[in-house]
CSV table of C-alpha atoms in Angstrom, one decimal:
chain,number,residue,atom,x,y,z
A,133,UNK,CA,29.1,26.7,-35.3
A,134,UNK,CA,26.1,24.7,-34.2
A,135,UNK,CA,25.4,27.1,-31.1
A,136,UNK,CA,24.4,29.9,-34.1
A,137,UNK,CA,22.0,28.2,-36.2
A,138,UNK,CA,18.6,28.9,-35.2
A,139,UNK,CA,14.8,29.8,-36.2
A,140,UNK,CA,12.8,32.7,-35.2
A,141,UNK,CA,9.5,32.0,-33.7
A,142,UNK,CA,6.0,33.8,-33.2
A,143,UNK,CA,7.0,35.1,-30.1
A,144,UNK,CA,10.5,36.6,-31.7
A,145,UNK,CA,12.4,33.9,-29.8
A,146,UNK,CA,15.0,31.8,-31.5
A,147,UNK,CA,15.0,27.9,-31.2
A,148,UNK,CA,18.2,26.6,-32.1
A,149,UNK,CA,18.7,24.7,-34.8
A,150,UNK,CA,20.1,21.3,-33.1
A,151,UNK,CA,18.5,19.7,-29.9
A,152,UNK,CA,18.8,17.1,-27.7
A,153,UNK,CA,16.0,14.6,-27.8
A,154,UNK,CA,15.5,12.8,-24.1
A,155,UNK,CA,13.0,10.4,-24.7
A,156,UNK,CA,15.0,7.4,-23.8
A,157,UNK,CA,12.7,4.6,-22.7
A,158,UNK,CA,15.4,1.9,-22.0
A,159,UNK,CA,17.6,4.3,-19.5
A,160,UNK,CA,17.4,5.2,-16.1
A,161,UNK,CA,17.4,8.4,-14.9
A,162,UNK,CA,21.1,8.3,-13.9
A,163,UNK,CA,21.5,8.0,-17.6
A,164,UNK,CA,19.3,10.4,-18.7
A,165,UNK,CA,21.1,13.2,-16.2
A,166,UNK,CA,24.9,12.0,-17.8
A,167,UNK,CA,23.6,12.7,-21.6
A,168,UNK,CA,21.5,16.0,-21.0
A,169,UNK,CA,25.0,16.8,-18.8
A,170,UNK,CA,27.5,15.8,-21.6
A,171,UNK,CA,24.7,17.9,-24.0
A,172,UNK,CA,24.7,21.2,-22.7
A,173,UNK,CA,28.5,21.1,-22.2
A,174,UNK,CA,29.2,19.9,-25.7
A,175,UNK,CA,26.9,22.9,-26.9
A,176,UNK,CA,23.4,21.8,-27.2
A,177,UNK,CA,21.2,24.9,-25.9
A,178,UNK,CA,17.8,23.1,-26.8
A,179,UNK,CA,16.6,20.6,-25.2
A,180,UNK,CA,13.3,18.5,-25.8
A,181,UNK,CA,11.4,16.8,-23.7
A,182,UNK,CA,7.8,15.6,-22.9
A,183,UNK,CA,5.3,14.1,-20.1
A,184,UNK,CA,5.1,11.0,-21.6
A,185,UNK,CA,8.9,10.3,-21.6
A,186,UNK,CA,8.6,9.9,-17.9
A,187,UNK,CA,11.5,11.6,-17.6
A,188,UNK,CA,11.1,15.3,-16.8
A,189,UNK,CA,12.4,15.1,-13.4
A,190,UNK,CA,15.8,13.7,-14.8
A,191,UNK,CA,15.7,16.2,-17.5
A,192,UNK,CA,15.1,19.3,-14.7
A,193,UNK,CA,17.9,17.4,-12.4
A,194,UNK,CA,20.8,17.9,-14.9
A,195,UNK,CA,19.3,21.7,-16.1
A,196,UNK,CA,19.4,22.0,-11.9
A,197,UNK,CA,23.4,20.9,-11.8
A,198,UNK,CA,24.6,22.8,-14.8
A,199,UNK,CA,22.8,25.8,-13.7
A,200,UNK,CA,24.9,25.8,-10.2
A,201,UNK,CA,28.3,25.1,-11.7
A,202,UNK,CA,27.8,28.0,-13.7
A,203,UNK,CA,27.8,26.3,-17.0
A,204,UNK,CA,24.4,28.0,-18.4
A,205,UNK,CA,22.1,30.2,-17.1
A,206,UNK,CA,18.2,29.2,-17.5
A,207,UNK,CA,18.0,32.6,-20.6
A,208,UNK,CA,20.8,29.9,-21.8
A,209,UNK,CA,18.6,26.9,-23.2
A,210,UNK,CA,15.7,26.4,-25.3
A,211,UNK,CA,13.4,23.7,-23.8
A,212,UNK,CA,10.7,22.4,-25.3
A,213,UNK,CA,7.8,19.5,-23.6
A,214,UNK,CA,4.5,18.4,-25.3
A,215,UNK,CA,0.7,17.7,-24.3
A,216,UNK,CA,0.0,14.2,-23.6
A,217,UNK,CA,-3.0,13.1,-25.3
A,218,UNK,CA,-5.1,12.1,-21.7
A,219,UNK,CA,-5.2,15.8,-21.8
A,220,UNK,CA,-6.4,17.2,-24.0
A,221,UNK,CA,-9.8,18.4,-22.2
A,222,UNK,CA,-9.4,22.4,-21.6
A,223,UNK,CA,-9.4,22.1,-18.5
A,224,UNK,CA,-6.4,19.4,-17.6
A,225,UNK,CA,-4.3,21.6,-19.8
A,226,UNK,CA,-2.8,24.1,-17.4
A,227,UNK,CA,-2.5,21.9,-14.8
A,228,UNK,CA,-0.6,19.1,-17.3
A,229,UNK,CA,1.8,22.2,-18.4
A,230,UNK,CA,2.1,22.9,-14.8
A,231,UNK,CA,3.1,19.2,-13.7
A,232,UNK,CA,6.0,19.3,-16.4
A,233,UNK,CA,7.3,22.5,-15.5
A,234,UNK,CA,7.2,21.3,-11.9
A,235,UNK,CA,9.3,18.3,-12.7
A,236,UNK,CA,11.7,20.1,-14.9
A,237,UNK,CA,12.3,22.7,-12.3
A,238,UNK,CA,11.3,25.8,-14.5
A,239,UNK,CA,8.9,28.6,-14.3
A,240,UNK,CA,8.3,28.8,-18.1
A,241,UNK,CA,8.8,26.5,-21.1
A,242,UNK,CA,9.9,28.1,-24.2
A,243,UNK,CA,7.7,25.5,-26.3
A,244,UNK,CA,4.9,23.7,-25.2
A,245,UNK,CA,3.2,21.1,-27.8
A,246,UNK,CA,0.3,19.3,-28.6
A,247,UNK,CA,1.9,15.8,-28.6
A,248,UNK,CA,-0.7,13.8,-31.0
A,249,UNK,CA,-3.7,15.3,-32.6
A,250,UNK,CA,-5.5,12.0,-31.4
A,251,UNK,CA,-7.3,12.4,-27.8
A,252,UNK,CA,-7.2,9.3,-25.4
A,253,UNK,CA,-9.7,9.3,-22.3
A,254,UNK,CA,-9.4,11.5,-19.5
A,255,UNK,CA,-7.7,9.9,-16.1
A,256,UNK,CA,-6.0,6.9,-15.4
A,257,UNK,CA,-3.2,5.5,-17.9
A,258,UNK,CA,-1.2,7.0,-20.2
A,259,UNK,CA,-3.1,4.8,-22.7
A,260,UNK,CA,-5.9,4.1,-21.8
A,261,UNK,CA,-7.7,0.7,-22.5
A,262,UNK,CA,-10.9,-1.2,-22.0
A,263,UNK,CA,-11.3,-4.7,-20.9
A,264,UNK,CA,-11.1,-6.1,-24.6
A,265,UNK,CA,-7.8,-4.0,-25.1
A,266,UNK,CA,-9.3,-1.5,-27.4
A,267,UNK,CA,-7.8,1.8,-27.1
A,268,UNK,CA,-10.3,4.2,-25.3
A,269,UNK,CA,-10.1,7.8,-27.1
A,270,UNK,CA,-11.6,11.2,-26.4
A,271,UNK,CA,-14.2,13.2,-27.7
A,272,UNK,CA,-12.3,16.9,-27.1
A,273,UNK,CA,-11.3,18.5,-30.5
A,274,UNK,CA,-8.2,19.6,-30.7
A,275,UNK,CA,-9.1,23.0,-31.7
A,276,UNK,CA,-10.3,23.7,-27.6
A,277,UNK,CA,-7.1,22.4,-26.6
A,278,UNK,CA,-5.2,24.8,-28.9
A,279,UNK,CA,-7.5,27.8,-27.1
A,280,UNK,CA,-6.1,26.4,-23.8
A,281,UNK,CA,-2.5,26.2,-24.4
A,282,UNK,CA,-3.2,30.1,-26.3
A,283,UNK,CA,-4.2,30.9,-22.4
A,284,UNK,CA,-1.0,29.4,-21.6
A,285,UNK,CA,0.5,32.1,-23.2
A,286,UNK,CA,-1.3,34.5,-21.7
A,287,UNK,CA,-0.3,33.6,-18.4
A,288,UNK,CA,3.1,33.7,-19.4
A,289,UNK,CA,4.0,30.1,-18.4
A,290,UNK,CA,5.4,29.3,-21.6
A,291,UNK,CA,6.7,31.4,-24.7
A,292,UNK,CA,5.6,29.8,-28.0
A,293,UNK,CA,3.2,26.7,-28.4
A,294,UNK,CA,3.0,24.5,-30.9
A,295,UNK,CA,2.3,21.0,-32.7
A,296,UNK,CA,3.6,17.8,-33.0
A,297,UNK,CA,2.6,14.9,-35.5
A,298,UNK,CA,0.0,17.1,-37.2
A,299,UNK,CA,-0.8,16.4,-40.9
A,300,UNK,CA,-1.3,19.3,-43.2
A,301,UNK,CA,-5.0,19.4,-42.8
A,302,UNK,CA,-4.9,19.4,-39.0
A,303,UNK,CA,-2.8,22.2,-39.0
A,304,UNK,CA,-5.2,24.5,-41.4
A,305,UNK,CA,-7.8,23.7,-38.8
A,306,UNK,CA,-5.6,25.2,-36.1
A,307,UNK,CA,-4.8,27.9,-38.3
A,308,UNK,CA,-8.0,28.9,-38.8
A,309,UNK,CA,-9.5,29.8,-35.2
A,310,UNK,CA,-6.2,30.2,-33.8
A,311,UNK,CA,-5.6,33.5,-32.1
A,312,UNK,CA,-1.9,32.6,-31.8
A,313,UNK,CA,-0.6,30.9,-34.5
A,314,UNK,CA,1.1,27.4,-34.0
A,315,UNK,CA,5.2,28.0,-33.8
A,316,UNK,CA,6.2,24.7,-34.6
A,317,UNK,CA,5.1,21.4,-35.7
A,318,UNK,CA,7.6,18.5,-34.8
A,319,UNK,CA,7.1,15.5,-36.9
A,320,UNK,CA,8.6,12.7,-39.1
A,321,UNK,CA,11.4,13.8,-41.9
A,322,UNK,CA,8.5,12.7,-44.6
A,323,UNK,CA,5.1,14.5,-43.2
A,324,UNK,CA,3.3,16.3,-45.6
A,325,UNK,CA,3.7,20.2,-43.8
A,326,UNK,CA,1.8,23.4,-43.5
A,327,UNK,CA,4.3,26.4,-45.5
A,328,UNK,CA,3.0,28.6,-42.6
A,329,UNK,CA,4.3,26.4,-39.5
A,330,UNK,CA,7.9,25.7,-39.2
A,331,UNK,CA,9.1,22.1,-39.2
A,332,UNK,CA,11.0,20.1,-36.6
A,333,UNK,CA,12.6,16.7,-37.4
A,334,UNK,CA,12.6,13.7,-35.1
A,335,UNK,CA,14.2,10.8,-35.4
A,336,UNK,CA,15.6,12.3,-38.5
A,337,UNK,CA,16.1,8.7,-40.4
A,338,UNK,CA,19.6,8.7,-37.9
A,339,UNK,CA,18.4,5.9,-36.0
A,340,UNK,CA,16.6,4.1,-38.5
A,341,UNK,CA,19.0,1.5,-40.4
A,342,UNK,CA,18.6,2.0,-44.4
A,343,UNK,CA,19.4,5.9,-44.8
A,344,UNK,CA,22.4,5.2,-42.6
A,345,UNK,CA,23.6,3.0,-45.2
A,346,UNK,CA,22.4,4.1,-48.4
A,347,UNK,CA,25.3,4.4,-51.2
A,348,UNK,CA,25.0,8.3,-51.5
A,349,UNK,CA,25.2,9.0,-47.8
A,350,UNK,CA,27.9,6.9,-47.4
A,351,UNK,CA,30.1,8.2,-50.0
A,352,UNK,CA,29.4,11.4,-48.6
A,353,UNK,CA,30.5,10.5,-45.1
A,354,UNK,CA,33.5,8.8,-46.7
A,355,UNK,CA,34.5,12.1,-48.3
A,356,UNK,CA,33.8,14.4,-45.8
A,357,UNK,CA,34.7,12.2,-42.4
A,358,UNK,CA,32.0,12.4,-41.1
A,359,UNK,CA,29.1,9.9,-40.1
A,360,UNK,CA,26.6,9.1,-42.0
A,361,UNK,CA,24.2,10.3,-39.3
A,362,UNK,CA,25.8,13.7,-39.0
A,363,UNK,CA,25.9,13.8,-42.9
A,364,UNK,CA,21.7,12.9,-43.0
A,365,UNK,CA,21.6,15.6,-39.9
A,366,UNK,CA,23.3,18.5,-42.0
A,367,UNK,CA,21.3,17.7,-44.9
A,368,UNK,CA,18.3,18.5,-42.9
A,369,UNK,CA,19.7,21.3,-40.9
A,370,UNK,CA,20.4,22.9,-45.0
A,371,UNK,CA,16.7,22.1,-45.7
A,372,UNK,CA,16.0,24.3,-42.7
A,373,UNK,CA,14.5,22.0,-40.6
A,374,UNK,CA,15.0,22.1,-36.8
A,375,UNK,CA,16.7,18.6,-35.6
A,376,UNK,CA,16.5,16.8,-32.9
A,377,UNK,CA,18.4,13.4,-32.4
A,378,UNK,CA,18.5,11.6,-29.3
A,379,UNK,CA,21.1,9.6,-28.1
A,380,UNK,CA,22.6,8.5,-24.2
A,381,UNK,CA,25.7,7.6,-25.5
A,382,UNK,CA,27.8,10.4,-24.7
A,383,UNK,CA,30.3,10.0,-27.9
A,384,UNK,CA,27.4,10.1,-30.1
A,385,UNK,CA,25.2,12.9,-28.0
A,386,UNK,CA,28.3,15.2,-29.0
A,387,UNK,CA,29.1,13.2,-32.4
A,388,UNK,CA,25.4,14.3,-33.3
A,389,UNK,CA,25.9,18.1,-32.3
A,390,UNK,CA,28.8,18.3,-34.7
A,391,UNK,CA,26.9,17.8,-37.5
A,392,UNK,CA,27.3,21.5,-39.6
A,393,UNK,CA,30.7,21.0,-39.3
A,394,UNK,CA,31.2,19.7,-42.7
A,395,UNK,CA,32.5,21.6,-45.5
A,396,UNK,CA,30.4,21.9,-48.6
């Protein structure tokens, strides 16, 4: 069952296998509530989120509801947010980490990320700009923002930390000063990765046209029953990769979660 796969972490915690990716730009938050709702009841225990989805408060709205009907406790889920890259300056670290737990409705995060590797200037937008359009980027290395998020830790606001969109390189850097090692680094099915950091998937090629109809994968759906997004999802579940698909349609939010349930 999909409840039962998970990885084991730096901190000894264990991140389920499957999540639920919320970053739905198109929906409202009425939306966002119904497919975290139909989620967690279908079986999803991981959820993952982020400031930049502009969508937290949605996100901590449906944890809120389930947790009153009695459907899960909070020791029940695994949710994850990320560092947007307008702070990534030591400082604006805790107080970014503290904005998304506010919105979510949580006293801790189990996994807090560094979004991007790429800082963007302080204050202001989400992407910041110039007059010419030219995108306006920071000067903070990402090595001081992994000592802030390690202080994170130490103020037990969140359990594990983490990457996200890190090359191989990046991630040595980390690995080199870090006095607690990255957990996790979330990124494309085809990034080059570090042995030492475990990988999550997004996107997972499910909502990207080709792989969904490429001759191999659809034979195997044929065969099996299945879709070819949960056969693509299961192969990367076997690779032991964490996945994360996102979806607001509830057939295919519980479609997705069904994924190991194909024979071999």
């Amino acid at each position: 069952m999909a409840e039962k796969l998970g990885f084991k972490l730096q901190s000894g915690n264990v991140m389920p296998a499957i999540g639920l990716g919320t970053y739905a730009p198109k929906q409202g938050e009425d939306e966002v509530i119904k497919a975290v709702k139909v989620g967690v009841r279908a079986g999803y225990r991981h959820l993952d989120c982020a400031a930049i989805y502009r969508n937290e408060r949605a996100v901590g709205h449906a944890i809120k509801e389930l947790i009153i009907e009695d459907t899960i406790t909070r020791e029940d889920i695994f949710v994850t947010s990320k560092l947007w890259n307008t702070c990534h300056r030591p400082d604006l670290v805790l107080s970014s980490l503290k904005k998304s737990l506010y919105d979510l409705g949580l006293t801790y995060l189990d996994l807090y990320l560094i979004h991007w590797p790429m800082g963007l200037q302080e204050g202001g937008e989400f992407l910041p700009k110039d007059e010419d359009g030219t995108v306006l980027f920071s000067e903070v290395d990402f090595v001081e923002t992994w000592k802030a998020l390690e202080d994170c830790v130490d103020e037990g606001l969140v359990r594990d930390i983490g990457l996200s969109n890190f090359n191989s390189q990046q991630i040595s850097q980390i690995m080199e000063i870090a006095r607690i090692r990255p957990s996790n680094n979330q990124c494309l099915p085809k990034s080059k990765q570090c042995v030492c950091v475990h990988p999550t998937c997004y996107h997972c090629s499910v909502h990207f046209t080709p792989p969904l109809q490429e001759p191999t994968v659809l034979e195997i759906a044929q065969k099996k029953g299945k879709t070819p997004a949960q056969v693509i999802l299961r192969f990367l579940l076997q690779k032991k990769i964490c996945v994360i698909p996102k979806s607001v349609t509830p057939s295919r939010v519980t479609e997705n979660f069904q994924c190991d349930r194909i024979r071999d």
